mmCIF file of C-alpha atoms in Angstrom:
data_model
loop_
_atom_site.group_PDB
_atom_site.id
_atom_site.type_symbol
_atom_site.label_atom_id
_atom_site.label_comp_id
_atom_site.label_asym_id
_atom_site.label_seq_id
_atom_site.Cartn_x
_atom_site.Cartn_y
_atom_site.Cartn_z
ATOM 1 C CA MET A 1 59.796 35.325 -55.371
ATOM 2 C CA THR A 2 61.017 33.345 -52.648
ATOM 3 C CA ALA A 3 60.789 35.261 -49.174
ATOM 4 C CA ASN A 4 64.526 35.180 -49.002
ATOM 5 C CA LEU A 5 64.686 37.375 -52.575
ATOM 6 C CA GLU A 6 61.188 39.133 -51.534
ATOM 7 C CA HIS A 7 63.862 40.425 -47.955
ATOM 8 C CA THR A 8 66.500 41.340 -49.929
ATOM 9 C CA THR A 9 64.792 43.552 -52.729
ATOM 10 C CA HIS A 10 63.388 45.498 -49.763
ATOM 11 C CA PHE A 11 66.460 45.858 -47.916
ATOM 12 C CA LYS A 12 67.460 47.305 -51.690
ATOM 13 C CA ARG A 13 64.935 49.422 -51.768
ATOM 14 C CA LEU A 14 65.376 50.846 -47.934
ATOM 15 C CA ALA A 15 69.349 51.145 -48.466
ATOM 16 C CA ALA A 16 68.987 53.364 -51.948
ATOM 17 C CA ASP A 17 65.741 55.571 -50.204
ATOM 18 C CA LYS A 18 68.275 55.929 -47.049
ATOM 19 C CA PHE A 19 71.719 56.835 -49.465
ATOM 20 C CA SER A 20 69.357 59.019 -51.114
ATOM 21 C CA LYS A 21 68.147 60.940 -48.402
ATOM 22 C CA ALA A 22 71.821 61.361 -47.140
ATOM 23 C CA ALA A 23 72.671 62.356 -50.693
ATOM 24 C CA LEU A 24 73.365 66.261 -50.121
ATOM 25 C CA GLN A 25 75.632 66.039 -46.251
ATOM 26 C CA TYR A 26 77.204 63.114 -47.837
ATOM 27 C CA GLN A 27 80.395 64.448 -48.162
ATOM 28 C CA GLU A 28 79.815 66.921 -45.629
ATOM 29 C CA PHE A 29 80.331 63.418 -42.678
ATOM 30 C CA ALA A 30 82.414 60.569 -44.330
ATOM 31 C CA LEU A 31 85.214 62.034 -43.139
ATOM 32 C CA VAL A 32 86.624 58.130 -42.541
ATOM 33 C CA GLN A 33 85.038 57.575 -46.124
ATOM 34 C CA GLN A 34 87.569 59.655 -47.616
ATOM 35 C CA GLN A 35 90.333 58.872 -45.198
ATOM 36 C CA SER A 36 90.089 55.462 -46.904
ATOM 37 C CA ALA A 37 89.878 56.778 -50.313
ATOM 38 C CA ASP A 38 92.701 58.139 -50.110
ATOM 39 C CA TYR A 39 94.512 56.116 -49.676
ATOM 40 C CA LEU A 40 93.126 53.408 -52.258
ATOM 41 C CA ILE A 41 93.677 56.511 -55.079
ATOM 42 C CA SER A 42 97.467 56.689 -53.724
ATOM 43 C CA GLN A 43 98.099 53.048 -54.987
ATOM 44 C CA ILE A 44 96.761 53.768 -58.421
ATOM 45 C CA SER A 45 99.228 54.388 -61.031
ATOM 46 C CA PRO A 46 98.263 56.620 -64.101
ATOM 47 C CA ARG A 47 97.235 54.997 -67.539
ATOM 48 C CA SER A 48 96.155 56.675 -70.170
ATOM 49 C CA ASN A 49 92.963 55.431 -72.626
ATOM 50 C CA ALA A 50 91.932 53.499 -69.595
ATOM 51 C CA ILE A 51 88.248 52.944 -68.465
ATOM 52 C CA CYS A 52 87.301 52.850 -64.539
ATOM 53 C CA LEU A 53 84.621 51.834 -62.655
ATOM 54 C CA ASP A 54 83.315 53.792 -59.751
ATOM 55 C CA LEU A 55 81.532 51.319 -57.778
ATOM 56 C CA GLY A 56 79.148 53.037 -55.143
ATOM 57 C CA ALA A 57 79.755 56.505 -56.643
ATOM 58 C CA GLY A 58 78.060 57.718 -53.837
ATOM 59 C CA PRO A 59 77.775 61.670 -54.685
ATOM 60 C CA GLY A 60 80.770 61.368 -56.656
ATOM 61 C CA VAL A 61 83.021 62.487 -53.935
ATOM 62 C CA ASN A 62 85.986 60.354 -55.459
ATOM 63 C CA SER A 63 85.163 61.144 -59.335
ATOM 64 C CA ARG A 64 87.672 64.303 -59.660
ATOM 65 C CA ALA A 65 90.315 62.175 -57.987
ATOM 66 C CA LEU A 66 89.645 59.267 -61.054
ATOM 67 C CA LYS A 67 88.735 61.301 -63.835
ATOM 68 C CA LYS A 68 92.921 63.084 -63.316
ATOM 69 C CA LEU A 69 94.235 59.186 -63.379
ATOM 70 C CA PHE A 70 91.533 57.425 -65.965
ATOM 71 C CA THR A 71 90.681 58.556 -69.841
ATOM 72 C CA ARG A 72 87.202 57.792 -68.677
ATOM 73 C CA VAL A 73 85.320 57.514 -65.789
ATOM 74 C CA ILE A 74 81.308 54.643 -65.117
ATOM 75 C CA ALA A 75 80.399 55.690 -62.098
ATOM 76 C CA LEU A 76 77.722 53.458 -60.841
ATOM 77 C CA ASP A 77 75.230 53.476 -57.811
ATOM 78 C CA LEU A 78 71.867 52.270 -56.303
ATOM 79 C CA SER A 79 70.507 55.498 -55.515
ATOM 80 C CA ALA A 80 69.573 58.310 -58.503
ATOM 81 C CA HIS A 81 69.695 60.801 -55.958
ATOM 82 C CA MET A 82 73.007 60.498 -55.460
ATOM 83 C CA LEU A 83 74.344 60.080 -58.478
ATOM 84 C CA ALA A 84 72.173 63.235 -59.473
ATOM 85 C CA GLN A 85 74.958 65.006 -57.449
ATOM 86 C CA ILE A 86 77.703 64.384 -59.416
ATOM 87 C CA PRO A 87 78.681 66.935 -61.528
ATOM 88 C CA ALA A 88 78.375 65.337 -64.909
ATOM 89 C CA SER A 89 81.995 67.051 -66.659
ATOM 90 C CA LEU A 90 84.054 64.754 -63.826
ATOM 91 C CA VAL A 91 82.349 60.835 -65.152
ATOM 92 C CA ASP A 92 81.521 60.195 -68.428
ATOM 93 C CA PHE A 93 78.821 58.069 -67.733
ATOM 94 C CA LYS A 94 76.402 57.000 -65.072
ATOM 95 C CA CYS A 95 75.010 53.822 -64.731
ATOM 96 C CA CYS A 96 71.352 53.535 -61.788
ATOM 97 C CA ALA A 97 72.140 49.662 -61.254
ATOM 98 C CA ASP A 98 73.195 47.378 -58.418
ATOM 99 C CA MET A 99 76.832 45.743 -57.673
ATOM 100 C CA ASP A 100 75.153 42.282 -57.187
ATOM 101 C CA ALA A 101 73.661 42.483 -60.475
ATOM 102 C CA LEU A 102 76.401 44.481 -63.169
ATOM 103 C CA PRO A 103 74.709 44.966 -66.351
ATOM 104 C CA PHE A 104 78.168 45.873 -68.211
ATOM 105 C CA GLN A 105 79.588 43.294 -70.978
ATOM 106 C CA PRO A 106 83.017 40.987 -70.163
ATOM 107 C CA ASN A 107 86.469 42.592 -70.381
ATOM 108 C CA SER A 108 84.968 46.542 -70.174
ATOM 109 C CA PHE A 109 87.438 47.856 -67.656
ATOM 110 C CA ASP A 110 90.371 48.620 -66.710
ATOM 111 C CA ALA A 111 90.610 49.137 -63.017
ATOM 112 C CA VAL A 112 87.790 49.318 -60.667
ATOM 113 C CA PHE A 113 87.604 51.218 -57.432
ATOM 114 C CA SER A 114 84.864 51.148 -55.093
ATOM 115 C CA ASN A 115 85.208 52.705 -51.631
ATOM 116 C CA PHE A 116 82.684 51.609 -48.382
ATOM 117 C CA ALA A 117 80.054 50.235 -50.815
ATOM 118 C CA SER A 118 80.708 46.489 -51.422
ATOM 119 C CA GLN A 119 79.511 45.613 -47.706
ATOM 120 C CA TRP A 120 76.159 46.397 -48.749
ATOM 121 C CA SER A 121 76.429 43.207 -51.310
ATOM 122 C CA GLN A 122 74.432 40.219 -50.174
ATOM 123 C CA ASP A 123 77.229 37.739 -51.513
ATOM 124 C CA PHE A 124 80.811 39.408 -51.637
ATOM 125 C CA ALA A 125 82.418 36.539 -53.247
ATOM 126 C CA THR A 126 80.143 36.494 -55.946
ATOM 127 C CA LEU A 127 80.652 40.276 -56.399
ATOM 128 C CA LEU A 128 84.129 39.326 -56.928
ATOM 129 C CA SER A 129 83.837 36.873 -59.249
ATOM 130 C CA GLN A 130 81.431 39.672 -60.922
ATOM 131 C CA LEU A 131 84.183 42.169 -60.976
ATOM 132 C CA HIS A 132 86.457 39.520 -62.569
ATOM 133 C CA GLN A 133 84.180 39.021 -65.106
ATOM 134 C CA THR A 134 83.746 43.026 -66.017
ATOM 135 C CA LEU A 135 88.149 43.404 -66.045
ATOM 136 C CA LYS A 136 90.205 43.463 -68.611
ATOM 137 C CA PRO A 137 92.834 41.011 -68.485
ATOM 138 C CA GLY A 138 95.846 42.670 -66.019
ATOM 139 C CA GLY A 139 93.418 44.742 -64.605
ATOM 140 C CA ARG A 140 92.793 45.889 -61.476
ATOM 141 C CA VAL A 141 89.887 46.032 -58.326
ATOM 142 C CA TYR A 142 90.923 49.210 -55.423
ATOM 143 C CA LEU A 143 88.722 48.203 -52.672
ATOM 144 C CA THR A 144 87.607 49.051 -49.116
ATOM 145 C CA ASN A 145 85.137 46.915 -47.239
ATOM 146 C CA VAL A 146 83.558 47.543 -43.134
ATOM 147 C CA LEU A 147 84.059 44.594 -41.683
ATOM 148 C CA ALA A 148 82.902 42.933 -38.767
ATOM 149 C CA GLY A 149 83.662 45.641 -34.985
ATOM 150 C CA SER A 150 82.069 48.455 -36.847
ATOM 151 C CA LEU A 151 79.995 50.637 -35.304
ATOM 152 C CA ALA A 152 80.899 48.737 -31.832
ATOM 153 C CA GLU A 153 79.984 52.343 -29.787
ATOM 154 C CA ILE A 154 76.403 51.980 -31.608
ATOM 155 C CA ALA A 155 75.757 48.786 -31.081
ATOM 156 C CA GLN A 156 76.933 49.790 -27.064
ATOM 157 C CA ALA A 157 74.677 52.222 -26.681
ATOM 158 C CA TRP A 158 71.750 50.096 -28.168
ATOM 159 C CA GLN A 159 72.121 47.009 -25.033
ATOM 160 C CA ALA A 160 71.054 49.914 -23.148
ATOM 161 C CA ILE A 161 67.440 48.845 -23.752
ATOM 162 C CA ASP A 162 67.010 45.755 -24.986
ATOM 163 C CA ASN A 163 68.896 43.199 -26.958
ATOM 164 C CA GLN A 164 68.349 43.028 -30.164
ATOM 165 C CA LYS A 165 70.896 43.539 -33.061
ATOM 166 C CA HIS A 166 70.552 47.392 -34.170
ATOM 167 C CA ILE A 167 74.122 47.527 -36.767
ATOM 168 C CA ASN A 168 74.463 45.146 -39.259
ATOM 169 C CA SER A 169 76.479 42.099 -39.383
ATOM 170 C CA PHE A 170 80.379 42.762 -41.812
ATOM 171 C CA LEU A 171 82.369 39.929 -42.785
ATOM 172 C CA LEU A 172 84.669 39.724 -40.401
ATOM 173 C CA TYR A 173 88.300 40.356 -41.516
ATOM 174 C CA ASP A 174 89.108 36.239 -41.912
ATOM 175 C CA GLU A 175 86.078 35.645 -43.834
ATOM 176 C CA PHE A 176 87.318 38.636 -46.206
ATOM 177 C CA LYS A 177 91.209 37.842 -46.657
ATOM 178 C CA ASP A 178 89.187 34.571 -47.184
ATOM 179 C CA ILE A 179 87.226 34.969 -49.879
ATOM 180 C CA ALA A 180 90.044 37.404 -51.433
ATOM 181 C CA ASP A 181 92.438 34.736 -51.332
ATOM 182 C CA HIS A 182 89.863 31.967 -53.458
ATOM 183 C CA SER A 183 89.124 33.887 -55.978
ATOM 184 C CA SER A 184 90.344 33.979 -59.288
ATOM 185 C CA PHE A 185 92.319 37.340 -58.829
ATOM 186 C CA LYS A 186 96.110 37.662 -57.638
ATOM 187 C CA VAL A 187 95.912 39.563 -54.684
ATOM 188 C CA ILE A 188 98.519 42.458 -55.243
ATOM 189 C CA GLU A 189 97.645 43.998 -51.073
ATOM 190 C CA LEU A 190 95.402 43.304 -48.095
ATOM 191 C CA HIS A 191 95.369 44.626 -44.755
ATOM 192 C CA ARG A 192 92.848 45.948 -42.371
ATOM 193 C CA LYS A 193 92.633 48.605 -40.498
ATOM 194 C CA LEU A 194 90.411 51.186 -37.535
ATOM 195 C CA HIS A 195 89.740 54.783 -38.587
ATOM 196 C CA GLN A 196 87.851 56.097 -35.854
ATOM 197 C CA GLN A 197 85.696 59.302 -36.123
ATOM 198 C CA GLY A 198 84.916 61.785 -32.521
ATOM 199 C CA PHE A 199 82.233 63.389 -32.413
ATOM 200 C CA ALA A 200 81.159 66.240 -29.424
ATOM 201 C CA THR A 201 78.373 64.569 -28.742
ATOM 202 C CA ALA A 202 76.411 61.074 -28.802
ATOM 203 C CA LEU A 203 74.076 62.688 -30.682
ATOM 204 C CA GLU A 204 76.246 63.773 -33.292
ATOM 205 C CA ALA A 205 77.393 60.355 -33.499
ATOM 206 C CA PHE A 206 74.372 59.049 -34.322
ATOM 207 C CA LYS A 207 73.298 61.541 -36.614
ATOM 208 C CA SER A 208 76.841 60.820 -38.421
ATOM 209 C CA ILE A 209 75.621 57.277 -39.399
ATOM 210 C CA LYS A 210 72.518 58.239 -40.272
ATOM 211 C CA ALA A 211 73.626 61.488 -42.630
ATOM 212 C CA ILE A 212 75.799 59.171 -44.609
ATOM 213 C CA GLY A 213 73.051 56.454 -45.222
ATOM 214 C CA ALA A 214 74.565 54.188 -43.631
ATOM 215 C CA ASN A 215 71.816 53.572 -41.002
ATOM 216 C CA THR A 216 70.235 51.284 -43.485
ATOM 217 C CA LYS A 217 70.491 47.426 -41.693
ATOM 218 C CA MET A 218 69.902 43.820 -42.919
ATOM 219 C CA ALA A 219 68.712 42.836 -39.838
ATOM 220 C CA HIS A 220 65.305 42.716 -38.700
ATOM 221 C CA GLN A 221 63.925 45.170 -36.697
ATOM 222 C CA PRO A 222 60.901 46.623 -35.032
ATOM 223 C CA THR A 223 58.193 48.918 -36.744
ATOM 224 C CA GLY A 224 57.702 52.031 -35.268
ATOM 225 C CA LEU A 225 59.661 55.270 -33.497
ATOM 226 C CA LEU A 226 61.800 55.230 -30.566
ATOM 227 C CA GLY A 227 59.840 57.187 -27.580
ATOM 228 C CA LYS A 228 62.407 60.586 -26.929
ATOM 229 C CA LYS A 229 63.151 58.721 -23.235
ATOM 230 C CA ALA A 230 63.894 55.267 -24.717
ATOM 231 C CA PHE A 231 66.962 57.166 -27.004
ATOM 232 C CA GLN A 232 67.859 59.480 -24.258
ATOM 233 C CA THR A 233 68.340 56.119 -22.893
ATOM 234 C CA VAL A 234 70.771 55.314 -25.642
ATOM 235 C CA LEU A 235 72.632 57.996 -26.031
ATOM 236 C CA SER A 236 73.426 58.010 -22.059
ATOM 237 C CA ALA A 237 74.663 55.162 -22.325
ATOM 238 C CA TYR A 238 77.365 55.802 -25.340
ATOM 239 C CA PRO A 239 80.632 55.115 -24.673
ATOM 240 C CA HIS A 240 83.372 58.091 -24.260
ATOM 241 C CA GLN A 241 86.836 59.307 -23.679
ATOM 242 C CA GLN A 242 87.528 61.919 -22.754
ATOM 243 C CA GLY A 243 84.717 63.725 -23.299
ATOM 244 C CA GLU A 244 84.974 62.331 -27.123
ATOM 245 C CA PHE A 245 82.220 59.967 -28.425
ATOM 246 C CA TYR A 246 83.862 57.877 -31.217
ATOM 247 C CA VAL A 247 82.573 56.085 -34.066
ATOM 248 C CA SER A 248 84.560 53.403 -34.649
ATOM 249 C CA TYR A 249 85.277 51.582 -38.450
ATOM 250 C CA TYR A 250 87.644 48.534 -39.149
ATOM 251 C CA VAL A 251 87.856 48.913 -42.283
ATOM 252 C CA GLY A 252 89.284 45.874 -45.380
ATOM 253 C CA TYR A 253 91.553 47.065 -48.016
ATOM 254 C CA MET A 254 92.418 44.929 -51.152
ATOM 255 C CA VAL A 255 94.510 45.050 -54.675
ATOM 256 C CA LEU A 256 93.544 42.261 -56.661
ATOM 257 C CA GLU A 257 94.253 42.139 -60.285
ATOM 258 C CA LYS A 258 93.257 39.735 -62.758
#
């Protein structure tokens, strides 16, 4: 096993653990995620005798809506604890697997829905290629991806104590667009939107990231716990506007057709 593969495997395990811990509180804090999901769902036309893959399903926050649109819904997530939160009546099958190694046969699905999940892929272009294989001809992908510029407030606050990278690197919108344009899909829709969620304190803003499991990061970070004084310095440096402490997400939207 190469060093790069070992690093990737470690990250996937860490991500699964963080999301598992967030499973019970995810829906309470994932307000921006619900906004983007609602938009994606509004773009889907109901289809009879159709099967949809909910890629990165989490605790099934969109399962009920998808079940109204498709005859069968398959929920896939890296975290078994997330999947365990989904009522059995809302999905036809739960699959605990890595989106970078999809365990499905070609031409399996009529649609793929993926909200706030694909940024965890190690290779977004390869992921789209996999999705193209798993879709039936005429099938569509409805997907969002967190883009560069997201969590800027978190990054700025950390700069108060060091110059290390404390948030993940996300795709630039131009990269996101280029990957879609050069994929095997027909691009139906492609755009970017800024979503912001406000909190009364900087601590609540930080907690919101942890509560949805999004504090897992690919970049190296030192081991050991941060001291209370140092963390207070970080909180004090958190930018705010008229008493509101925002967490910003730049979200890329795409609808693709095979």
